[in-house]
PDB file of C-alpha atoms in Angstrom:
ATOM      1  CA  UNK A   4      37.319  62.323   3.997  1.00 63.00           C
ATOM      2  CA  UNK A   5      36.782  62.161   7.527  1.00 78.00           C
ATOM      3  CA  UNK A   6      33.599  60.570   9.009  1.00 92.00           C
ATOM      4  CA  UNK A   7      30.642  62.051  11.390  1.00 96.00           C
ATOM      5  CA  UNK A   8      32.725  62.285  14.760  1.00 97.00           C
ATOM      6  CA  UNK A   9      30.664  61.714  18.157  1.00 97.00           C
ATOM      7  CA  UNK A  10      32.652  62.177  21.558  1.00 97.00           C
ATOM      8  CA  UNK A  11      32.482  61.144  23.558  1.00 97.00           C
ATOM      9  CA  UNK A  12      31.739  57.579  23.241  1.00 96.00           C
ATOM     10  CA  UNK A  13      30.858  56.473  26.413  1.00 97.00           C
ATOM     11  CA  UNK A  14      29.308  58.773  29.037  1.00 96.00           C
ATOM     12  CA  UNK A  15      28.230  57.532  32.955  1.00 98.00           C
ATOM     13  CA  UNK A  16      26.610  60.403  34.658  1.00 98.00           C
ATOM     14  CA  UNK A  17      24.476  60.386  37.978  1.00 98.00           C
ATOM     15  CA  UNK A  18      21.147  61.182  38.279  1.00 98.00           C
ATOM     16  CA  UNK A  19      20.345  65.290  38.025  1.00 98.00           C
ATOM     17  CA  UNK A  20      23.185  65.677  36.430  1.00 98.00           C
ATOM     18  CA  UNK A  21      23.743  67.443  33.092  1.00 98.00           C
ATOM     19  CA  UNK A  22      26.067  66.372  30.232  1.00 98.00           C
ATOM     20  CA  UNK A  23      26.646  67.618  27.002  1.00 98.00           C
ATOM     21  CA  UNK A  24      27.771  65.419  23.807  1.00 98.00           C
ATOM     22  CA  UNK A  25      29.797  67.020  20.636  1.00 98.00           C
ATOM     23  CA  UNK A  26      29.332  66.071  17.016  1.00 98.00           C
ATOM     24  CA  UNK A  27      31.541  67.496  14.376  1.00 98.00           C
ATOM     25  CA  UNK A  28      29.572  66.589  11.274  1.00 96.00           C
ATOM     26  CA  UNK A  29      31.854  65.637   7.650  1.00 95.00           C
ATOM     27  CA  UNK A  30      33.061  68.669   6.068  1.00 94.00           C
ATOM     28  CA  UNK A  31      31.338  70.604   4.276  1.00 92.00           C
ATOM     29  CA  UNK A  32      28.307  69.152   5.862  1.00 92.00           C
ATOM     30  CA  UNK A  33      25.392  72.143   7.281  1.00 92.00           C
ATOM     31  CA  UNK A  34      22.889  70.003   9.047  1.00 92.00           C
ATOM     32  CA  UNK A  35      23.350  68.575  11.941  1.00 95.00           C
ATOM     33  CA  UNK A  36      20.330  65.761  13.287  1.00 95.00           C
ATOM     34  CA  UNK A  37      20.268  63.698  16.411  1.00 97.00           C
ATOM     35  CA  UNK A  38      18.569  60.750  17.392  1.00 97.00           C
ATOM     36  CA  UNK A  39      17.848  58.801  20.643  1.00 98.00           C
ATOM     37  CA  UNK A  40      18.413  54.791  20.546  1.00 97.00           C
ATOM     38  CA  UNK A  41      16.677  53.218  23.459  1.00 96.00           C
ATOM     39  CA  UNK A  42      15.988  48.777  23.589  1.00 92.00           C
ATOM     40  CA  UNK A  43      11.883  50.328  23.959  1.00 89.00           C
ATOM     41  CA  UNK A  44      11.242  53.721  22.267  1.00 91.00           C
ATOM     42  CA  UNK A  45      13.745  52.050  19.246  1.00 93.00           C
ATOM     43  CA  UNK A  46      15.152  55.202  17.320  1.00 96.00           C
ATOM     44  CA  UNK A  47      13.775  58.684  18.144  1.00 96.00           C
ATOM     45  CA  UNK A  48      14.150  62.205  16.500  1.00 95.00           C
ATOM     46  CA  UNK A  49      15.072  64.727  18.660  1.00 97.00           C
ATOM     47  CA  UNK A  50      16.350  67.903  16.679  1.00 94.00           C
ATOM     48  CA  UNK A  51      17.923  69.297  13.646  1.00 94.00           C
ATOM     49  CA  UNK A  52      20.229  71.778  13.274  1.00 94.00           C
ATOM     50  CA  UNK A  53      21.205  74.103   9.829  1.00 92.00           C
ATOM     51  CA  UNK A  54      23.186  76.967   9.974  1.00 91.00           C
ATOM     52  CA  UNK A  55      23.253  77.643  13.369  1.00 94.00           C
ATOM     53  CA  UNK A  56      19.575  77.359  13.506  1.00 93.00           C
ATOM     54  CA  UNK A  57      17.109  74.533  15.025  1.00 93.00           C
ATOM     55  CA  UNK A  58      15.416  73.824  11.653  1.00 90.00           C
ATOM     56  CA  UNK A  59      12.958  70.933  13.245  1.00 90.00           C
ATOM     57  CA  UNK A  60      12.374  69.216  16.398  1.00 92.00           C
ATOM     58  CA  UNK A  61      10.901  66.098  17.790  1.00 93.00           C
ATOM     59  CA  UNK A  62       8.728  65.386  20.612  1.00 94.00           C
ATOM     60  CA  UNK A  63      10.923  65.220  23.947  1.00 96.00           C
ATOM     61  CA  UNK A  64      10.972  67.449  26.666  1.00 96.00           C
ATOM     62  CA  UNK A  65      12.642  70.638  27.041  1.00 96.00           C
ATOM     63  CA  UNK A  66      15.412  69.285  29.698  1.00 97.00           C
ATOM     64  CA  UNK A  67      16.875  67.991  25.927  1.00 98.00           C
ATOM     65  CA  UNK A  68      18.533  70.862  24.007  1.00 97.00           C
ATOM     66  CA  UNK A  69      20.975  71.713  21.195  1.00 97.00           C
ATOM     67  CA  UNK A  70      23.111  73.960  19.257  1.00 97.00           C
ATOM     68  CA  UNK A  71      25.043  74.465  16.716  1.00 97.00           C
ATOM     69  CA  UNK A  72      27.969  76.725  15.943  1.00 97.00           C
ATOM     70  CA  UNK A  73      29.406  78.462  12.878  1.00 96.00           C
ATOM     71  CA  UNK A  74      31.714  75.765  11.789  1.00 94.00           C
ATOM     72  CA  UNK A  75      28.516  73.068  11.748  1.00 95.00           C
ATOM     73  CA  UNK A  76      29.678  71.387  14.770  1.00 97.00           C
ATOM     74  CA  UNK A  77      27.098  70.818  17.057  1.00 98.00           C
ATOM     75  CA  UNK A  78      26.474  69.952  20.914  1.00 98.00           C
ATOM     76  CA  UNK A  79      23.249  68.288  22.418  1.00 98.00           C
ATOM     77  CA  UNK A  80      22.960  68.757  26.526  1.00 98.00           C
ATOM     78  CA  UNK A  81      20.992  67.049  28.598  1.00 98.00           C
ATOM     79  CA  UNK A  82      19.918  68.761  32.037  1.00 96.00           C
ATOM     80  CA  UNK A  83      18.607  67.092  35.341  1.00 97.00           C
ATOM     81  CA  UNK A  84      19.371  63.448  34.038  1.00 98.00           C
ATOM     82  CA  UNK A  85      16.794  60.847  34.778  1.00 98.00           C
ATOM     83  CA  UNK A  86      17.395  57.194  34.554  1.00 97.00           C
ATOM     84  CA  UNK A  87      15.016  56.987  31.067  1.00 96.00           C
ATOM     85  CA  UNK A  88      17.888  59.293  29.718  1.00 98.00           C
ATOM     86  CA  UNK A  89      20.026  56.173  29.585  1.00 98.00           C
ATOM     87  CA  UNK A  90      20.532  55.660  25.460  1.00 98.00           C
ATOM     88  CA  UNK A  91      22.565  55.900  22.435  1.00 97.00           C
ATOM     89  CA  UNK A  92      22.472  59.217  21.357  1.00 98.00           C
ATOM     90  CA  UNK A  93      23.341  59.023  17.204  1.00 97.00           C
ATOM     91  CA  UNK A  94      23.903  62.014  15.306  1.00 96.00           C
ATOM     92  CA  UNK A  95      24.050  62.585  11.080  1.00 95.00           C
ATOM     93  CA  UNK A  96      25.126  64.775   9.041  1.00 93.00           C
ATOM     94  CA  UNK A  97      23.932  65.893   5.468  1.00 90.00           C
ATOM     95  CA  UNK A  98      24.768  68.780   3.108  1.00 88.00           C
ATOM     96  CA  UNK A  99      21.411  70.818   3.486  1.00 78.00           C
ATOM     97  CA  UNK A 100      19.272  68.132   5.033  1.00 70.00           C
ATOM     98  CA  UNK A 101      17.027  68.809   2.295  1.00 70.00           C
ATOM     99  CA  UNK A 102      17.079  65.590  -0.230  1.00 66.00           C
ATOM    100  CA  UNK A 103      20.454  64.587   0.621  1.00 75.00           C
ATOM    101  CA  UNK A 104      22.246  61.685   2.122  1.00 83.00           C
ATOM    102  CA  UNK A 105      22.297  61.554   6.396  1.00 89.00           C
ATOM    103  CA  UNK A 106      25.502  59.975   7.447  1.00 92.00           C
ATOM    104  CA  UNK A 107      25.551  58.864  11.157  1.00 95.00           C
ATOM    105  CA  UNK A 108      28.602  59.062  13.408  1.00 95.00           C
ATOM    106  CA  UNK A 109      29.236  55.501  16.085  1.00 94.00           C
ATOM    107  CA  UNK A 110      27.250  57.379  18.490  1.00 96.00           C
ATOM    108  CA  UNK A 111      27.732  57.994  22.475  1.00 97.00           C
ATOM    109  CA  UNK A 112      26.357  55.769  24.928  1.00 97.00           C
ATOM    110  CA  UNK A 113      24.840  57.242  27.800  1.00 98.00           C
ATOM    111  CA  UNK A 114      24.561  55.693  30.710  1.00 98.00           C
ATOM    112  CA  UNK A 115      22.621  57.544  33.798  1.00 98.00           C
ATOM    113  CA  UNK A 116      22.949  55.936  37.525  1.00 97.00           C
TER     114      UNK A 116
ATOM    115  CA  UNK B  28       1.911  61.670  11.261  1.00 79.00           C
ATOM    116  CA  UNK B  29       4.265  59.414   9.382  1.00 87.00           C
ATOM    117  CA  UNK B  30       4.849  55.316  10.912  1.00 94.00           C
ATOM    118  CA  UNK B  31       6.893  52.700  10.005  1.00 97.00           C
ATOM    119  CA  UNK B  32       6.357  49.107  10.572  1.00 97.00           C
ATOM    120  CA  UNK B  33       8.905  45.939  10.008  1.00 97.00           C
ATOM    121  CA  UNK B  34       7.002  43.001  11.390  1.00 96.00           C
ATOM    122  CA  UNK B  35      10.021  40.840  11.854  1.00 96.00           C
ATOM    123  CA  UNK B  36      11.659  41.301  15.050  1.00 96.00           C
ATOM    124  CA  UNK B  37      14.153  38.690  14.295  1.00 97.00           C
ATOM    125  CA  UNK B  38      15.200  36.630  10.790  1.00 97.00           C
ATOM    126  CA  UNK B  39      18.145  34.387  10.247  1.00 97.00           C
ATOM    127  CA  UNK B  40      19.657  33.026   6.745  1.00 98.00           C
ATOM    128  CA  UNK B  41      22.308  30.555   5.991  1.00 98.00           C
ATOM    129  CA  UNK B  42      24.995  31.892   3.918  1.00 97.00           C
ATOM    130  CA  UNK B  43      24.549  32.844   0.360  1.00 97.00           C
ATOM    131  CA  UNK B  44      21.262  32.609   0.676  1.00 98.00           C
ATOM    132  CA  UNK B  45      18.820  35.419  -0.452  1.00 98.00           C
ATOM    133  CA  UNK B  46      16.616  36.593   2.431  1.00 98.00           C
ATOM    134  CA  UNK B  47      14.063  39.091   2.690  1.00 98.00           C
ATOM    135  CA  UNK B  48      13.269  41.939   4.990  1.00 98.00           C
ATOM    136  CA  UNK B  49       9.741  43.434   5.825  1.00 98.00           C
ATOM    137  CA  UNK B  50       8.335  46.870   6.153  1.00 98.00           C
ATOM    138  CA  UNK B  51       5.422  48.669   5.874  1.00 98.00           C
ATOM    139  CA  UNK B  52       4.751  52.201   5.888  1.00 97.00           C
ATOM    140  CA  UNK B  53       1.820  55.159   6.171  1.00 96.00           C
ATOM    141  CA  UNK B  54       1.567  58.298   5.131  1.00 93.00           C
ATOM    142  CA  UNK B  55      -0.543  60.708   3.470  1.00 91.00           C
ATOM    143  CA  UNK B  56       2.361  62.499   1.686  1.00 89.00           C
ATOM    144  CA  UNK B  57       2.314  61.787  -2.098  1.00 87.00           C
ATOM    145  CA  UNK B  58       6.667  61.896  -2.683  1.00 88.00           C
ATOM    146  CA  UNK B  59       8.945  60.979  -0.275  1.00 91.00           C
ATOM    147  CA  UNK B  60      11.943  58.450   0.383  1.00 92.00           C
ATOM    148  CA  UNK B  61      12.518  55.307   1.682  1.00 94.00           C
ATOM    149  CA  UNK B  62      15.406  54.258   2.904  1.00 95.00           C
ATOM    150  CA  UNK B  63      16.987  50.908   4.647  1.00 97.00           C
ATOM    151  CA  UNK B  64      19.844  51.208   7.313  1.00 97.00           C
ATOM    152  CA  UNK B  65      22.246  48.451   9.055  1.00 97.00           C
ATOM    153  CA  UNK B  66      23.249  49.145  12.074  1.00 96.00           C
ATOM    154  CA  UNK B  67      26.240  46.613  12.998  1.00 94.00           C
ATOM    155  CA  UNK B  68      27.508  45.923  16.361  1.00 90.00           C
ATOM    156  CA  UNK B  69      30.034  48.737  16.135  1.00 86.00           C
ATOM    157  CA  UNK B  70      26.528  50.697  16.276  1.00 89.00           C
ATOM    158  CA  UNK B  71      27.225  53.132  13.370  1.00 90.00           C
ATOM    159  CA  UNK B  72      24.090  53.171  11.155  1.00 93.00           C
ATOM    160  CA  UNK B  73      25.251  52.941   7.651  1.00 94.00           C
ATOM    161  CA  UNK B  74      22.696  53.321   4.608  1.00 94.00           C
ATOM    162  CA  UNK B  75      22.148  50.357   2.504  1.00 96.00           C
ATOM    163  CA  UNK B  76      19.794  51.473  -0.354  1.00 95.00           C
ATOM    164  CA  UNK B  77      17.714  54.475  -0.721  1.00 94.00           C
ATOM    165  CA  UNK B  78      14.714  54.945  -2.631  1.00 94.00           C
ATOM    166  CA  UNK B  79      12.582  58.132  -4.323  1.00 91.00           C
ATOM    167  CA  UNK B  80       8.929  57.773  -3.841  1.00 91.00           C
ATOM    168  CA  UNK B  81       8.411  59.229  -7.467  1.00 90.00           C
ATOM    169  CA  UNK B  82      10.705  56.627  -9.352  1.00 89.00           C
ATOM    170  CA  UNK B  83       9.071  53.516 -10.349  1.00 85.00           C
ATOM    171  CA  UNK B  84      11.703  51.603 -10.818  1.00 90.00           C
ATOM    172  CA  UNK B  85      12.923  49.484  -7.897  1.00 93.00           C
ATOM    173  CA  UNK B  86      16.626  50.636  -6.491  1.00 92.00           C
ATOM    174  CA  UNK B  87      19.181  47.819  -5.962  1.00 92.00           C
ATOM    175  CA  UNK B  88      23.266  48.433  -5.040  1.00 92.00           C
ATOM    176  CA  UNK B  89      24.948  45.305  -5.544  1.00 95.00           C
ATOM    177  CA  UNK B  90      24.072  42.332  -3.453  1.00 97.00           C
ATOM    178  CA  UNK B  91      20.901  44.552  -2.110  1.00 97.00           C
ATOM    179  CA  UNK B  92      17.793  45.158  -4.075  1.00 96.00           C
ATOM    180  CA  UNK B  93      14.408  46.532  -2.790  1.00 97.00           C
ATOM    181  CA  UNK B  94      10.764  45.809  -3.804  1.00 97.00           C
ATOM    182  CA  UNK B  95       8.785  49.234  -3.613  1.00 96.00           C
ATOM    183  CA  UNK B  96       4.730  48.843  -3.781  1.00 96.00           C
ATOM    184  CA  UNK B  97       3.786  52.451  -3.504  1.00 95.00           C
ATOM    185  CA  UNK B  98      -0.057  51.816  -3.561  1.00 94.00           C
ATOM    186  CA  UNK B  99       0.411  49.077  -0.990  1.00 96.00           C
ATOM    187  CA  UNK B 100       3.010  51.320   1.544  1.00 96.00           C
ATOM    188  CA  UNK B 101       5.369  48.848   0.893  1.00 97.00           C
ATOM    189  CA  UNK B 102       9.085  48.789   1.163  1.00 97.00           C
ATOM    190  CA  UNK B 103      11.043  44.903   1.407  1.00 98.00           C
ATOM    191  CA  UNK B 104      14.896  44.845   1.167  1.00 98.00           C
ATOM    192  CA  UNK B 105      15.862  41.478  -0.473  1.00 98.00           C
ATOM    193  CA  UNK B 106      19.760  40.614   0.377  1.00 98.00           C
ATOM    194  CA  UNK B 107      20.927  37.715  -2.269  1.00 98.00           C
ATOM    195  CA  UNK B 108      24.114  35.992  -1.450  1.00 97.00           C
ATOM    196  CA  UNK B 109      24.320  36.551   2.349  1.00 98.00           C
ATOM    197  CA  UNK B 110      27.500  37.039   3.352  1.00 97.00           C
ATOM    198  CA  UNK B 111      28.345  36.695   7.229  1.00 96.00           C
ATOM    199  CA  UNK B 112      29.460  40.277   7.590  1.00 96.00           C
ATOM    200  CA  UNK B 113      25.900  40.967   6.616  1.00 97.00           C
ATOM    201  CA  UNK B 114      24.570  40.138   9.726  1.00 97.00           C
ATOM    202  CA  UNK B 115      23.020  43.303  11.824  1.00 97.00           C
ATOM    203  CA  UNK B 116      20.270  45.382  13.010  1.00 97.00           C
ATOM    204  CA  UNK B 117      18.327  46.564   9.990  1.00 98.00           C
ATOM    205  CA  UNK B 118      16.414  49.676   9.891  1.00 98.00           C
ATOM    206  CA  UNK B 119      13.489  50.577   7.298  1.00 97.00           C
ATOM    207  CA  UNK B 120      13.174  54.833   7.089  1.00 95.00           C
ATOM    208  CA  UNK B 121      10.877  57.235   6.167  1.00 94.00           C
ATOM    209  CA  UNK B 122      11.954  61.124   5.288  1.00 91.00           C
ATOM    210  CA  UNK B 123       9.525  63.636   3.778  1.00 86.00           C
ATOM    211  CA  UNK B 124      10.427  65.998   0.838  1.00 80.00           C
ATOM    212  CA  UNK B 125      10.805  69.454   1.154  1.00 67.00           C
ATOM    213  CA  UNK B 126      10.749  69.533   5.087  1.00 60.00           C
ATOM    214  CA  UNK B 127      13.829  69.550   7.403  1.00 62.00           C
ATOM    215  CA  UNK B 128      15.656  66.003   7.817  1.00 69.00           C
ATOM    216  CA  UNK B 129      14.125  64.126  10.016  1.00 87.00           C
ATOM    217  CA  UNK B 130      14.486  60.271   9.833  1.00 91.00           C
ATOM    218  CA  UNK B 131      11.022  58.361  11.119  1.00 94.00           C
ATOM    219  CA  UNK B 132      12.717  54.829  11.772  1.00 96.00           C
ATOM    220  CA  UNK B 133      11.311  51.368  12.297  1.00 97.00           C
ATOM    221  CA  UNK B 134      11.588  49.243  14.877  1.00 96.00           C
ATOM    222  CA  UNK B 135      13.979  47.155  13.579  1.00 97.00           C
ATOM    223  CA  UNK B 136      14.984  43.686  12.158  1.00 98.00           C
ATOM    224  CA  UNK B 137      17.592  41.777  13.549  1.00 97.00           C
ATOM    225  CA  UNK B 138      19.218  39.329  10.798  1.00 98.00           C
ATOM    226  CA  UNK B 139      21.151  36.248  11.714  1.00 98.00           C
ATOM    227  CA  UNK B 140      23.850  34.374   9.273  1.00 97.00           C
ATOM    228  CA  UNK B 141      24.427  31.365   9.755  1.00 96.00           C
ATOM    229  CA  UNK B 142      27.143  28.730   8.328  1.00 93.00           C
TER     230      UNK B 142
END
């Protein structure tokens, strides 16, 4: 079956910008997590997603939000880019989340100038 | 708050050769799981061996094996038989039971193969 799908895959936006990526987890798949890869903070938490619902959330600011819609896909938007935005943003998948495998899509690569 | 610690920023092996991977852990929580990642250069994180808190017995899939020292907040991935395609990023995880998913990552090991 198909894998986690992340689009896009590469992303240059300009400073105060917003951008929104797209995840469309494996079927069948309810919770949606995504994670921030950055060369100095390493591999962050930023929110997860179940049924439409943020189920848990990590410590970034509030310019960093999600959603997720009936079908499990999910979006993550940025607003009013800053430079420290500049990662890659990796998203999994799992059947509830609860005590079940995450499988992580190739990720988007953000790059703000 | 949970943390995860792999102490080896960098490790290198010569093919099929066995080579071992650090990491350390803390928590309070009394079950959880453990998990190690490889993240490639095509950047896709792919799960190499999980691991139940509650099990005593150490997990191993194929090639991979892990040595799990609960008292000590231990976790090591051993990797007999390096191959070359084993060379990548790997990542030693923490994720509570019974609370949303949420991955608490190390910082990463970076394993070399060489000829």
């Amino acid at each position: 079956k198909a894998g986690v799908t992340q689009t896009p895959r590469y992303l240059i936006k300009t400073r105060g910008q917003q951008v929104t990526l797209s995840c469309s987890p494996i079927s069948g798949h309810r919770s949606v997590s995504w994670y921030q890869q950055t060369p100095g903070q390493g591999l962050q938490f930023l929110f997860e997603y179940f049924s439409e619902t943020q189920r848990n959330k990590g410590n970034f600011p509030g310019r960093f939000s999600g959603r997720q819609f009936s079908n499990s896909r999910s979006e993550m938007n940025v607003s009013t880019l800053e430079l420290g935005d500049s990662a890659l943003y990796l998203c999994a998948s799992s059947l509830t989340g609860f005590n079940t495998e995450a499988f992580f899509g190739q990720g988007t690569r953000l790059t703000v100038v | 708050a949970q943390t995860v610690t792999q102490s080896q920023p960098e490790m290198s092996v010569q093919e099929a050769e066995t080579v071992t991977l650090s990491c350390t852990y803390d928590t309070s929580e009394s079950d959880y799981y453990l998990f190690w990642y490889k993240q490639p250069p095509s950047r896709q994180m792919i799960l190499v061996i999980r691991q139940e808190a509650y099990k005593q017995q150490n997990a191993t899939e194929n090639r991979f094996s892990v040595n799990f020292q609960k008292a000590a907040k231990s976790f090591s991935l051993k990797i007999s038989d390096s191959q070359l395609g084993d060379a990548a990023m790997y990542f030693c995880a923490y994720r509570s039971t019974g609370t949303a998913s949420k991955l608490t990552f190390g910082t990463g090991t970076r394993l070399q193969v060489t000829l």
